[in-house]
Coordinates of C-alpha atoms and ligand atoms in Angstrom, one line a residue:
X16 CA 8.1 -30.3 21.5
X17 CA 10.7 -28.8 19.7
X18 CA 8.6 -25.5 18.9
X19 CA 7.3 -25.3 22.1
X20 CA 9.3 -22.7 23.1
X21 CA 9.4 -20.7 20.2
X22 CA 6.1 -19.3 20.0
X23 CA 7.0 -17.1 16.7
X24 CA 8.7 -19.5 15.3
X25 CA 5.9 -22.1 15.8
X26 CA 3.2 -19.5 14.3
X27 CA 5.3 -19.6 11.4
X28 CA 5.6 -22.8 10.8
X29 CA 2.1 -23.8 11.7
X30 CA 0.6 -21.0 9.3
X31 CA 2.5 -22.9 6.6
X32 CA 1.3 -26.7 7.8
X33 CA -2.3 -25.3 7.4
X34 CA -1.7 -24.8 3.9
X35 CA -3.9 -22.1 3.6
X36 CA -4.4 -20.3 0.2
X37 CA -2.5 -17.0 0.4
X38 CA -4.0 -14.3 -1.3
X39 CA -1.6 -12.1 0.5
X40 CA 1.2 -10.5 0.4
X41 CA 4.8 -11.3 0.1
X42 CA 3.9 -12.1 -4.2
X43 CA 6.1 -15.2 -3.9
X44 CA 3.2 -16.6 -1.8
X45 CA 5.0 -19.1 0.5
X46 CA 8.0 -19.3 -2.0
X47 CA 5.7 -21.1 -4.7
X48 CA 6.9 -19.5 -7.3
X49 CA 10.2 -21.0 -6.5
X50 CA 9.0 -24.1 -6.7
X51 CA 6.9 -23.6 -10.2
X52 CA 10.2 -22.1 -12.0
X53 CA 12.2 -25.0 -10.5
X54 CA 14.6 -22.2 -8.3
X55 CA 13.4 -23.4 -5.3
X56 CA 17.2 -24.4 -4.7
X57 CA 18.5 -20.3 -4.5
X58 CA 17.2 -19.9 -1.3
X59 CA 17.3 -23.5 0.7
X60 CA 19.9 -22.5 2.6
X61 CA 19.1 -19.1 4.6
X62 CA 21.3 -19.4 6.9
X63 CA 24.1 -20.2 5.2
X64 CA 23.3 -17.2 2.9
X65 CA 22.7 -15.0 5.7
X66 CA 26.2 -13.1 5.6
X67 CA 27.7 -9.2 6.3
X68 CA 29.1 -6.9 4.0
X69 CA 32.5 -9.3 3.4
X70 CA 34.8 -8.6 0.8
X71 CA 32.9 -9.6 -2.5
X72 CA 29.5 -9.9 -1.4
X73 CA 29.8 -5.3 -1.5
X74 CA 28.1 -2.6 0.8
X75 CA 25.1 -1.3 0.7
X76 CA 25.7 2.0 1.6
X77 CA 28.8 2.2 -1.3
X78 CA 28.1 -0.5 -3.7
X79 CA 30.7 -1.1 -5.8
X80 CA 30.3 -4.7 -7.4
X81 CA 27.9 -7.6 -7.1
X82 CA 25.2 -5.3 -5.4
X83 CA 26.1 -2.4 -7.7
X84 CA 25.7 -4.5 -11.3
X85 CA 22.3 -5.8 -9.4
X86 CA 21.1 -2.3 -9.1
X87 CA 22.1 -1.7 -12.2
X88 CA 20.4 -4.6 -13.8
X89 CA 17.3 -3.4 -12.0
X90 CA 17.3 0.1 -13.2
X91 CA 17.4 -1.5 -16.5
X92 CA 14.1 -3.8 -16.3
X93 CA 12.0 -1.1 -14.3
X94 CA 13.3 2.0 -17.1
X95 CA 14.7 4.2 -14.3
X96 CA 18.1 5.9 -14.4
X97 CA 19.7 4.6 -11.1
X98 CA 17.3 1.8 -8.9
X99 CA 18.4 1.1 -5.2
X100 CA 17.6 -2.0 -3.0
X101 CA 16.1 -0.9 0.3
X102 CA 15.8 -3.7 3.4
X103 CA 13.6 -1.4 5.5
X104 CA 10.8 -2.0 2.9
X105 CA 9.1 1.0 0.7
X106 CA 9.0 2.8 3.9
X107 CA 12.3 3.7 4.1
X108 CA 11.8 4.8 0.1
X109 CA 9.5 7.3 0.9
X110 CA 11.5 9.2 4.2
X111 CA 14.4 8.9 1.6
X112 CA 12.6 10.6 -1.3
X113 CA 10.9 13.1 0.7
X114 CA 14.0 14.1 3.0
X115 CA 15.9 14.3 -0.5
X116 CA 13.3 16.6 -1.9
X117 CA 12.6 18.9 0.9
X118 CA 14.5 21.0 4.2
X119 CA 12.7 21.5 7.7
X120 CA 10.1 24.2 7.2
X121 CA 9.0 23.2 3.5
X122 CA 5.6 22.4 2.0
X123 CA 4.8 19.2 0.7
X124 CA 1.5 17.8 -0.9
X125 CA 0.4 14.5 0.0
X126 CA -2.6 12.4 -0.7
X127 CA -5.2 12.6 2.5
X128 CA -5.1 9.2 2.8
X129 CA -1.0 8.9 2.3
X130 CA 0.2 5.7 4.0
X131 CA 1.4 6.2 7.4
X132 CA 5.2 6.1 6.3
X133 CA 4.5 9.4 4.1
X134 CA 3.3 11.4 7.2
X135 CA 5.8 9.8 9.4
X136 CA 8.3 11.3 7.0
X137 CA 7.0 14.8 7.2
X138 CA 7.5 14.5 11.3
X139 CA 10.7 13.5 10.6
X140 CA 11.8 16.3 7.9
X141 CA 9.7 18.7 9.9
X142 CA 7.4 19.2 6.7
X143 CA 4.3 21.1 6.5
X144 CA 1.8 18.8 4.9
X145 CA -1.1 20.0 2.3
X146 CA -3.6 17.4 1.9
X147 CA -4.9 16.5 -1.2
X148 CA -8.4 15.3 -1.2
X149 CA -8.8 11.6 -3.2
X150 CA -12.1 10.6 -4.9
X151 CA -14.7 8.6 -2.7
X152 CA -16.5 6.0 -4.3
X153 CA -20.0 5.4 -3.3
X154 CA -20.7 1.6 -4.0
X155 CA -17.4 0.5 -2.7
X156 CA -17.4 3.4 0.3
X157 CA -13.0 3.9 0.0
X158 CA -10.9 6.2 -1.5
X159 CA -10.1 6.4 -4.8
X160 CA -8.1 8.0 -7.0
X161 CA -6.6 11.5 -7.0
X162 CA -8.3 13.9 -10.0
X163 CA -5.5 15.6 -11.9
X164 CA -7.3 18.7 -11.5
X165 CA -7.3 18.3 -7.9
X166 CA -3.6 18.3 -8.3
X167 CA -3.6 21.6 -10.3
X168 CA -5.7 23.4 -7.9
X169 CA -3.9 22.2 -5.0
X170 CA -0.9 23.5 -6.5
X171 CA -2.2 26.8 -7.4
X172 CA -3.3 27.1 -3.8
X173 CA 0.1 26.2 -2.5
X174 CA 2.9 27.4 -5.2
X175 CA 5.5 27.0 -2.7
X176 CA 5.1 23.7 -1.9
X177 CA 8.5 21.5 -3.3
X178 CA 6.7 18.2 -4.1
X179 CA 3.8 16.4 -4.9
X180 CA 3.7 12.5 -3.8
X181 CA 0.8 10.4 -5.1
X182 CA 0.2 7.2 -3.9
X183 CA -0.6 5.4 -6.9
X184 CA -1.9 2.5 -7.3
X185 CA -4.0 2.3 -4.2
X186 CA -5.0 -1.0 -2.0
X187 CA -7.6 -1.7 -3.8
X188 CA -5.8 -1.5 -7.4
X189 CA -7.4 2.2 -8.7
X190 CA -4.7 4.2 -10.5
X191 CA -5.0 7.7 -10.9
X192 CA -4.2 9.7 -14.3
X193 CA -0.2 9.8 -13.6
X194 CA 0.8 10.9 -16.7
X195 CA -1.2 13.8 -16.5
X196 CA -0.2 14.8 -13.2
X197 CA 3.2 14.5 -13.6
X198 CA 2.7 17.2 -16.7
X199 CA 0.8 19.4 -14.3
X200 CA 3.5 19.2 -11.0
X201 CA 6.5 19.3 -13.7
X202 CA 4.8 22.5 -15.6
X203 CA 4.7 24.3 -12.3
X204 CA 8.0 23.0 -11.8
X205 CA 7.8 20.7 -9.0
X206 CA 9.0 16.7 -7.9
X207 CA 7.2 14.2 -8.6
X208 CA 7.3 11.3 -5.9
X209 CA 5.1 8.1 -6.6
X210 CA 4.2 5.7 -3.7
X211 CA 4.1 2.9 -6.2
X212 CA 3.8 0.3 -3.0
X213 CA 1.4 -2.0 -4.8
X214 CA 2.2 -1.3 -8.6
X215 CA 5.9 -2.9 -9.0
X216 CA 4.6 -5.4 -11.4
X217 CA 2.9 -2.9 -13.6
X218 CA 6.3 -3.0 -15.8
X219 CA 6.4 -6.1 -17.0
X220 CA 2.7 -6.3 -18.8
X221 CA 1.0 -3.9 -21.1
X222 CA -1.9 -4.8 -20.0
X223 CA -1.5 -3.6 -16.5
X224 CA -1.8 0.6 -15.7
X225 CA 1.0 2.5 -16.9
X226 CA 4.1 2.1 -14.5
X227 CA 5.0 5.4 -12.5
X228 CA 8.2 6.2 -14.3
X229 CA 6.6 5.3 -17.5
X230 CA 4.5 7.7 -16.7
X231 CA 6.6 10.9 -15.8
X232 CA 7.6 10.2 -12.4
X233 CA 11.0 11.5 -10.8
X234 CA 10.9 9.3 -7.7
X235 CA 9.3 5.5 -7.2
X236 CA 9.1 3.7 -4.2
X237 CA 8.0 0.3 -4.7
X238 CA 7.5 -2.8 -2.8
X239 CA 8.6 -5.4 -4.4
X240 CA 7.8 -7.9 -1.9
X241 CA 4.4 -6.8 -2.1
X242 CA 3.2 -7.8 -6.0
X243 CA 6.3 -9.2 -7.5
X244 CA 8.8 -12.1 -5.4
X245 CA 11.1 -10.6 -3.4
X246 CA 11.1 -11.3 0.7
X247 CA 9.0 -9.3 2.8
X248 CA 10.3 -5.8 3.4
X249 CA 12.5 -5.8 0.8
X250 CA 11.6 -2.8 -1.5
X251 CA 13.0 -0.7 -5.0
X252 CA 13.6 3.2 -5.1
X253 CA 13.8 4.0 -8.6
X254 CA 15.2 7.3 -10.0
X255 CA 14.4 9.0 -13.4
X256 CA 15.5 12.0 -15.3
X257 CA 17.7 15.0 -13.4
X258 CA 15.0 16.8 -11.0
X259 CA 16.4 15.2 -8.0
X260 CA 20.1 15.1 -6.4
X261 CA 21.5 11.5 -6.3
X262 CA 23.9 12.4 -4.0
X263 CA 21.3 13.6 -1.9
X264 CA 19.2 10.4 -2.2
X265 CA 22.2 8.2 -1.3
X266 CA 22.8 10.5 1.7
X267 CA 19.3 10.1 2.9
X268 CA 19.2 6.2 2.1
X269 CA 22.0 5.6 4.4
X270 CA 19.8 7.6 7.5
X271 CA 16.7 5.7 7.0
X272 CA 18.6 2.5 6.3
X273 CA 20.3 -0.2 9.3
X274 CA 24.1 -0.5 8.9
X275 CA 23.3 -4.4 8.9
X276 CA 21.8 -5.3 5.5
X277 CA 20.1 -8.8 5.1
X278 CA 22.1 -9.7 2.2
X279 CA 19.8 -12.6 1.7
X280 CA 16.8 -10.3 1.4
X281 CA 19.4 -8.0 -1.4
X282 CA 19.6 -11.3 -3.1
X283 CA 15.9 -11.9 -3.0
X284 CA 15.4 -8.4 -5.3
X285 CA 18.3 -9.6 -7.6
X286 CA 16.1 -12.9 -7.8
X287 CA 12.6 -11.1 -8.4
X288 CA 14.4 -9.0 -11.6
X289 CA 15.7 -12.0 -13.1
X290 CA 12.5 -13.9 -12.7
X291 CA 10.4 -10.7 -14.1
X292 CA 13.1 -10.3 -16.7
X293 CA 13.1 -13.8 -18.2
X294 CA 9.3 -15.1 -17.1
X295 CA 7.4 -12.1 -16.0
X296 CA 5.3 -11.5 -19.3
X297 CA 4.3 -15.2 -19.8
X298 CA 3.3 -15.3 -16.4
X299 CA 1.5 -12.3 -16.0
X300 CA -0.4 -13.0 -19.0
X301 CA -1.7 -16.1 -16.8
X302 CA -2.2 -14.2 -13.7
X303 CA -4.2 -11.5 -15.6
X304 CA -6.2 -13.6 -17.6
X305 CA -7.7 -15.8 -14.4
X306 CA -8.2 -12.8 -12.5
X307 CA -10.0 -11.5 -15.2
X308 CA -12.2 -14.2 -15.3
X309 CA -12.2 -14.6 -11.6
X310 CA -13.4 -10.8 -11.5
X311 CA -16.0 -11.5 -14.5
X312 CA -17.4 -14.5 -12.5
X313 CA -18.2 -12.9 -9.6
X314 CA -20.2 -10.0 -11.3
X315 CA -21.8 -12.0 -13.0
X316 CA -22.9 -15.0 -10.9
X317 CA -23.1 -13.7 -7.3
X318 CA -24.4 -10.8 -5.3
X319 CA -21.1 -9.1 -4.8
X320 CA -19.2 -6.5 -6.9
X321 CA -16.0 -7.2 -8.1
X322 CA -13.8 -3.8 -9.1
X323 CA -14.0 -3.5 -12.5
X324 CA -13.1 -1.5 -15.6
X325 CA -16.6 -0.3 -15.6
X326 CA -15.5 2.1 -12.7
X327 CA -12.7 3.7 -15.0
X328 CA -13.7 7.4 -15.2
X329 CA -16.1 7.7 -12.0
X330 CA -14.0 8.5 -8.5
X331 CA -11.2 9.8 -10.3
X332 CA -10.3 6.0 -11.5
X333 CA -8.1 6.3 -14.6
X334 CA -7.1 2.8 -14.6
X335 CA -7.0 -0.6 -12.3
X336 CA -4.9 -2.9 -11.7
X337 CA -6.5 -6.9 -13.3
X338 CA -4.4 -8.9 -10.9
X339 CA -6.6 -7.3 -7.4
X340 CA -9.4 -8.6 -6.4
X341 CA -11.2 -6.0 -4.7
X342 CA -14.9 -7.1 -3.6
X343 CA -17.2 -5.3 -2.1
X344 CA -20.4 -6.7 -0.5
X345 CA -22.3 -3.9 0.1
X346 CA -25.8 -4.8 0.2
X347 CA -25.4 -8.1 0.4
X348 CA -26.3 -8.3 3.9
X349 CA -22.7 -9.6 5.0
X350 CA -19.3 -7.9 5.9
X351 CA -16.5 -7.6 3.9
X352 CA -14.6 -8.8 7.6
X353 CA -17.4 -11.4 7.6
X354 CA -16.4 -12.4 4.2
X355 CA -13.0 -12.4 5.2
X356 CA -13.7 -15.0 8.4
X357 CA -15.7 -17.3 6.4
X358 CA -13.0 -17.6 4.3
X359 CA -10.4 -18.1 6.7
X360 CA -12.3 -21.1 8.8
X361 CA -14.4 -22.6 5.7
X362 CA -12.7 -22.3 3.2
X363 CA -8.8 -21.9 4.3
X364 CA -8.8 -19.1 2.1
X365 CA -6.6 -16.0 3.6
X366 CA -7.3 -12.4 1.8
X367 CA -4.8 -9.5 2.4
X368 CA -7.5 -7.1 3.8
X369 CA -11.0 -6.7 4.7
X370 CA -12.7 -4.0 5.8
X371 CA -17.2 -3.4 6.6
X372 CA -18.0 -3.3 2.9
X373 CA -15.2 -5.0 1.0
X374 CA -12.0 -8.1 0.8
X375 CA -8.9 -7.3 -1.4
X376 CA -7.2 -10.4 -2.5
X377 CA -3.8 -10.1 -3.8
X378 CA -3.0 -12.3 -7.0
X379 CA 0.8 -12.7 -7.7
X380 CA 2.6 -14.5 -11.0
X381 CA 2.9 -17.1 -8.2
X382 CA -0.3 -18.5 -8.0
X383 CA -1.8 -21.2 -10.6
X384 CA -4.9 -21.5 -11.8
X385 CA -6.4 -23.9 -8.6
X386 CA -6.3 -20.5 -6.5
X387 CA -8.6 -18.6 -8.6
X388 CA -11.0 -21.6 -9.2
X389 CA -10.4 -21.9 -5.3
X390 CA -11.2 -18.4 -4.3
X391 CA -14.1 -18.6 -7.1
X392 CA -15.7 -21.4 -5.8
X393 CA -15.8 -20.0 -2.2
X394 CA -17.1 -16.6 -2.7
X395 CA -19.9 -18.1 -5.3
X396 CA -20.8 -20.8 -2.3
X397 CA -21.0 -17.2 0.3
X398 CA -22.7 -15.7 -2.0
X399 CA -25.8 -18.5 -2.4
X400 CA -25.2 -19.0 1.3
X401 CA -25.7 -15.3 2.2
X402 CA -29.3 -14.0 3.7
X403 CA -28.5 -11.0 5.5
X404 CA -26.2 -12.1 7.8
X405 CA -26.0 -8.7 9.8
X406 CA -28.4 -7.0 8.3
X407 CA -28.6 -3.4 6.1
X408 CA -26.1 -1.5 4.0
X409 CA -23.4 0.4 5.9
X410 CA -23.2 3.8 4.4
X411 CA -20.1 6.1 5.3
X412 CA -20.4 9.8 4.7
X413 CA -17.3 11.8 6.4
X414 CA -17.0 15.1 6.4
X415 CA -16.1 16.5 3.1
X416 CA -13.8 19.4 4.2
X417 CA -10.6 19.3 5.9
X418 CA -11.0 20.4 9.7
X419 CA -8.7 24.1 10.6
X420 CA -5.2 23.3 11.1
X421 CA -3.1 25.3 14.2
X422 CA -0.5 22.9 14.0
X423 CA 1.3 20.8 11.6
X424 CA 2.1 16.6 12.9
X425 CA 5.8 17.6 13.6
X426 CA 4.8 20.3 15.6
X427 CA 2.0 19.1 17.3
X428 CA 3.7 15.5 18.3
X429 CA 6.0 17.4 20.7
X430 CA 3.5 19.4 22.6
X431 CA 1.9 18.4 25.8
X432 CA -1.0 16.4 25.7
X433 CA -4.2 14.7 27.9
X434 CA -6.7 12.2 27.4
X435 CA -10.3 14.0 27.5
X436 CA -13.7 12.6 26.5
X437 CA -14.3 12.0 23.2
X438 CA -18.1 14.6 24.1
X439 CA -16.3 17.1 25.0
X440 CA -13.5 17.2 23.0
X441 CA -15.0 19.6 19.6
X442 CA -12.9 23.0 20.2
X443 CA -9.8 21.7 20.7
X444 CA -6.8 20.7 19.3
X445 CA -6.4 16.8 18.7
X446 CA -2.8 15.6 19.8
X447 CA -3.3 12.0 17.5
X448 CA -4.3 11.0 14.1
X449 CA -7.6 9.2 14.0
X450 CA -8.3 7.2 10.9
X451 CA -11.3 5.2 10.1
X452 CA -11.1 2.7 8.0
X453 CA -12.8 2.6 5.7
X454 CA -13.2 5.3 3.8
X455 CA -8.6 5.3 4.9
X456 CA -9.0 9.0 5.0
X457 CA -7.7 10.3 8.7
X458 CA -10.5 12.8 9.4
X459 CA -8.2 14.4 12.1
X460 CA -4.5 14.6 12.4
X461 CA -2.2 15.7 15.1
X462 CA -2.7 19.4 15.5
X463 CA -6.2 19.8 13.8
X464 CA -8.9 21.3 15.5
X465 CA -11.9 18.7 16.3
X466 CA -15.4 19.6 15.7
X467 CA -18.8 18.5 16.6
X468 CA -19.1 17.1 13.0
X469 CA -15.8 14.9 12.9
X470 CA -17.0 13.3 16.2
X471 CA -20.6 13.2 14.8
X472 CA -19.3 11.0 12.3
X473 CA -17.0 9.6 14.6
X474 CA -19.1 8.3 17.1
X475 CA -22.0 7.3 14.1
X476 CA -18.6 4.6 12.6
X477 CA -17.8 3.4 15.6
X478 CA -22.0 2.1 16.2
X479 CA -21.7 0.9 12.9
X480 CA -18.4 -1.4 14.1
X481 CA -16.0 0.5 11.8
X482 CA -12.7 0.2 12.6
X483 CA -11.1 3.4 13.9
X484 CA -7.6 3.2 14.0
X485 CA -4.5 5.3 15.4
X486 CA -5.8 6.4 18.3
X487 CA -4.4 5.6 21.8
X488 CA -7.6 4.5 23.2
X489 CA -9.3 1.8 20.2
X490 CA -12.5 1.9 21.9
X491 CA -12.9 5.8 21.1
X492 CA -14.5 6.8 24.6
X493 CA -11.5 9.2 25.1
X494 CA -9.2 11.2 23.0
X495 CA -5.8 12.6 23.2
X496 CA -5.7 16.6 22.6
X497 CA -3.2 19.2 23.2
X498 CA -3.1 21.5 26.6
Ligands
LIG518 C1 0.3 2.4 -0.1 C2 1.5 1.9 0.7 N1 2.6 2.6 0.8 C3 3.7 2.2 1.5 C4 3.6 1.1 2.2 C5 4.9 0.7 3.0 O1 5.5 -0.4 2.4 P1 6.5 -1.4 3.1 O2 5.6 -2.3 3.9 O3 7.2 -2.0 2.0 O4 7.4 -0.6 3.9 C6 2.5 0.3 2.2 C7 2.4 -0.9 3.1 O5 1.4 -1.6 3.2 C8 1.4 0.7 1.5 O6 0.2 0.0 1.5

C-alpha cells in the first residue's frame, strides 16, 4: 500500500480515518474550524503554499511588507505594541524574552514548575534561576497558581534579580493574580515576562481571565496553536510599553529562530487573527457556554470534580480559564490515566493530558456542540461504570522546601557526571532534573543536593505508579549525580 512505507505519514493519516474526538491541542482540531467558517479552501493546497522568503512573500528576520502589516495587524487584536510570529512555537518566545532581558551571570525568578523551555533558556543565557514556589492544591494534587505575595517576598529576597516570568495560565486553566504582580515586579522595577502558552484566546472574550498584557505584562509568549487556530508550533511574542529593548528582542529572535521559515505556518497566524478578529467573540461565547455546562454537569451528576470557580481564592487561584476541562477523579477509585484509556478505546474520545488523579481536555472555538454532549456522555457512563477500579486515593505530599543549591543548571550540565543508586545517592549533588508529575514541580534540578527526603518521596511516587520524568533512567533505580 501506498503508506506502507511511510510510517509517519500513515500514523497521520490513520489518526485522522479514526475520527477520534480531539480534545487536544492544535485549537483548530483537525482543521474543523476551517470547515465550519467555510475557509477550508486557504489551506488546501500546502504544498503549493509551502514557499521561501521570495520577493513579496518578505523575511522573517526583516519584515518589511506582507509579514510586517500581519504583525502589525496582530499587535492590534492582542493590544500589544509590536507582536512577532515565531515558527519554533512559544519556546522560542520564551529563550527570546529572557535572553533580551538578561546577560550571563544574571538572576532570574521563575515559577518552580516553569515549563521546560523557561529552564532551558536559563542554561542557554547562563542565568541563575530563583524558584518561586506555586500553590498546591489538595483535591486536585497539581500546582496551582503563584500568590502575589509570594512574588513580593521572592523579590525582596533577591533584589537583584532582572525578571520575573510567570507562567500564567497553567495546564489546567488556573490564572494567578497578574495584575497585581505586575504592580509588585514593576514597583521594584523589574520585567515582567508572561508564559501565556495556554491563554492566547483570553483576548477575545470578557468572560475569560484577564489577558497578560491587559494585565501589566511587558513580554507574552503565546501559543497560538495551542487554544486559538494556528498550526502546530506556530506561536505570538507580544511586546508592551518601553521596559524592554526591541532591538534586542529582534536580535534574539533571529538566534532562537531557523533561517527557513514555514511561510505556510506564518500564514496560519495571519489566518487565526482574522478569524478571532471577525468571529472570535461569537464563537467563544459558544465554546464557553457548553463548557460551562459541560463543567456544571459533571459536578453535578457524577463522582468526579470538574475545576470550577468555586476554587477561585484557595491555591492562589485568582481566576480559570471556562473553556478547560480539568477533572480530577480523586477518590473515585479510578485514574485520571485510566480515565484517559477508557476514553481513547471506548469512547474514541482523545484528552490532551492525564495524569494519577486528573484529564485536562482542551475546548477550542472549533468544536460544536456534539463534542461536549460527546465528552459529557462518556465521563457520566465512567462515572456510573466506576467501582474502584484500582483502588484508594493517591495522596502526593512533596517536600515543601527547596533542597540546597551548589550549582546552578548551566553550571551543573557541563560537569562530569555517573549513574549511582537511587539508595545511595542523598548527599550528593544530582547532575539531572527529576520531575514528578504530578504535582509538575521538579523536586530536584541539576546541581541541587539530594536528600533522604526527596528520595523518600521519590521512591513513595514511583510505588504509587507516578510518572517521574526527566531522568535518564525512567524506571528510577539509578540516578545521575555529579563527581
Ligand atoms: C506552559 C507552557 N509553556 C510553554 C510551552 C511551549 O510551547 P510550544 O509548544 O508552543 O513551544 C508549553 C508547551 O506545552 C507549555 O505547556
Amino acid at each position: 500500500m501506498l503508506y506502507d512505507d511511510m510510517p509517519l505519514l500513515k500514523s497521520i493519516k490513520d489518526y485522522g480515518k479514526g475520527k477520534t474526538l480531539p480534545l487536544h491541542m492544535p485549537g483548530h482540531k483537525r482543521g474543523e474550524i476551517y470547515k465550519k467558517l467555510k475557509l477550508d479552501m486557504l489551506f488546501k493546497n500546502i504544498m503549493e503554499m509551502d514557499t521561501t522568503e521570495v520577493p513579496g512573500v518578505d523575511n522573517l528576520f526583516c519584515p518589511e511588507g506582507p509579514l510586517l502589516k500581519a504583525q502589525e495587524l496582530a499587535a492590534k487584536s492582542f493590544g500589544a505594541d509590536n507582536s512577532f510570529f515565531l515558527i519554533n512555537g512559544t519556546t522560542a518566545g520564551i529563550y527570546a524574552m529572557i535572553m533580551s532581558v538578561t546577560k550571563p551571570g544574571d538572576k532570574i525568578i521563575i515559577p518552580r514548575n516553569a515549563h521546560r523551555s523557561a529552564i532551558s533558556a536559563t542554561i542557554l543565557a547562563k542565568l541563575h534561576p530563583v524558584y518561586i514556589l506555586p500553590e498546591i492544591d489538595e483535591q486536585m494534587g497539581v500546582a496551582m497558581g503563584i500568590r502575589p505575595e509570594t512574588v513580593e517576598r521572592t523579590i525582596t529576597d533577591h533584589p537583584d534579580a532582572k525578571a520575573v516570568l510567570i507562567t500564567n495560565p497553567t495546564y489546567y486553566g488556573v490564572c494567578s493574580h497578574l495584575e497585581m504582580i505586575a504592580d509588585i515586579v514593576h514597583s521594584h522595577g523589574k520585567i515582567l515576562l508572561v508564559d501565556e502558552a495556554h491563554g492566547s484566546h483570553f483576548t477575545f472574550h470578557k468572560d475569560l481571565p484577564k489577558s497578560a498584557l491587559a494585565s501589566g505584562a511587558d513580554l507574552v509568549a503565546q501559543s497560538t496553536h495551542k487554544t486559538l487556530v494556528s498550526m502546530t508550533g506556530s506561536s505570538m511574542l507580544h511586546i508592551k510599553g518601553d521596559r524592554v529593548d526591541m532591538e534586542k528582542i529582534k536580535f534574539f529572535l533571529q538566534i532562537v529562530q531557523t533561517t527557513s521559515p514555514s511561510h505556510v505556518m506564518l500564514a496560519s497566524l495571519d489566518a487565526a487573527r482574522y478569524i478571532m478578529d471577525r468571529y472570535g467573540y461569537i464563537l467563544l461565547d459558544e465554546c464557553i457556554k457548553y463548557s460551562n455546562m459541560v463543567r456544571d454537569e459533571i459536578n453535578r451528576k457524577t463522582k468526579f470534580y470538574c475545576l470550577s470557580y468555586d476554587k477561585i481564592g484557595e491555591s492562589g487561584i485568582f481566576a480559570i480559564d471556562s473553556t478547560r476541562l480539568s477533572v480530577c477523579m480523586k477518590g473515585s477509585g479510578l485514574r485520571g490515566s485510566e480515565a484517559d484509556k477508557i476514553l481513547r478505546e471506548r469512547h474514541n474520545i482523545q484528552v490532551e493530558l492525564s495524569d494519577i488523579n486528573n484529564i485536562v481536555a482542551i475546548t477550542t472555538v472549533a468544536d460544536d456542540d456534539k463534542a461536549y454532549f460527546k465528552f459529557l456522555e462518556a465521563i457520566m457512563k465512567i462515572s456510573s461504570e466506576t467501582i474502584q477500579l484500582s483502588g484508594g486515593t493517591f495522596e502526593i505530599k512533596p517536600p515543601e522546601y527547596l533542597p540546597k543549591k551548589d550549582l546552578s543548571p548551566f553550571e551543573a550540565v557541563y560537569k562530569k557526571t555517573e549513574f549511582i543508586d537511587v539508595g545511595k545517592s542523598p548527599g550528593f549533588v544530582s547532575g539531572e532534573m527529576i520531575m514528578p508529575y504530578p504535582p509538575g514541580i521538579p523536586v530536584i534540578m541539576p546541581g541541587e543536593r539530594i536528600s533522604k527526603d526527596i528520595i523518600d518521596f521519590l521512591l513513595q511516587c514511583k510505588d504509587m505508579g507516578i510518572t517521574i520524568s526527566g531522568m535518564a533512567d525512567p524506571g528510577f533505580n539509578k540516578i545521575k549525580i555529579i563527581k
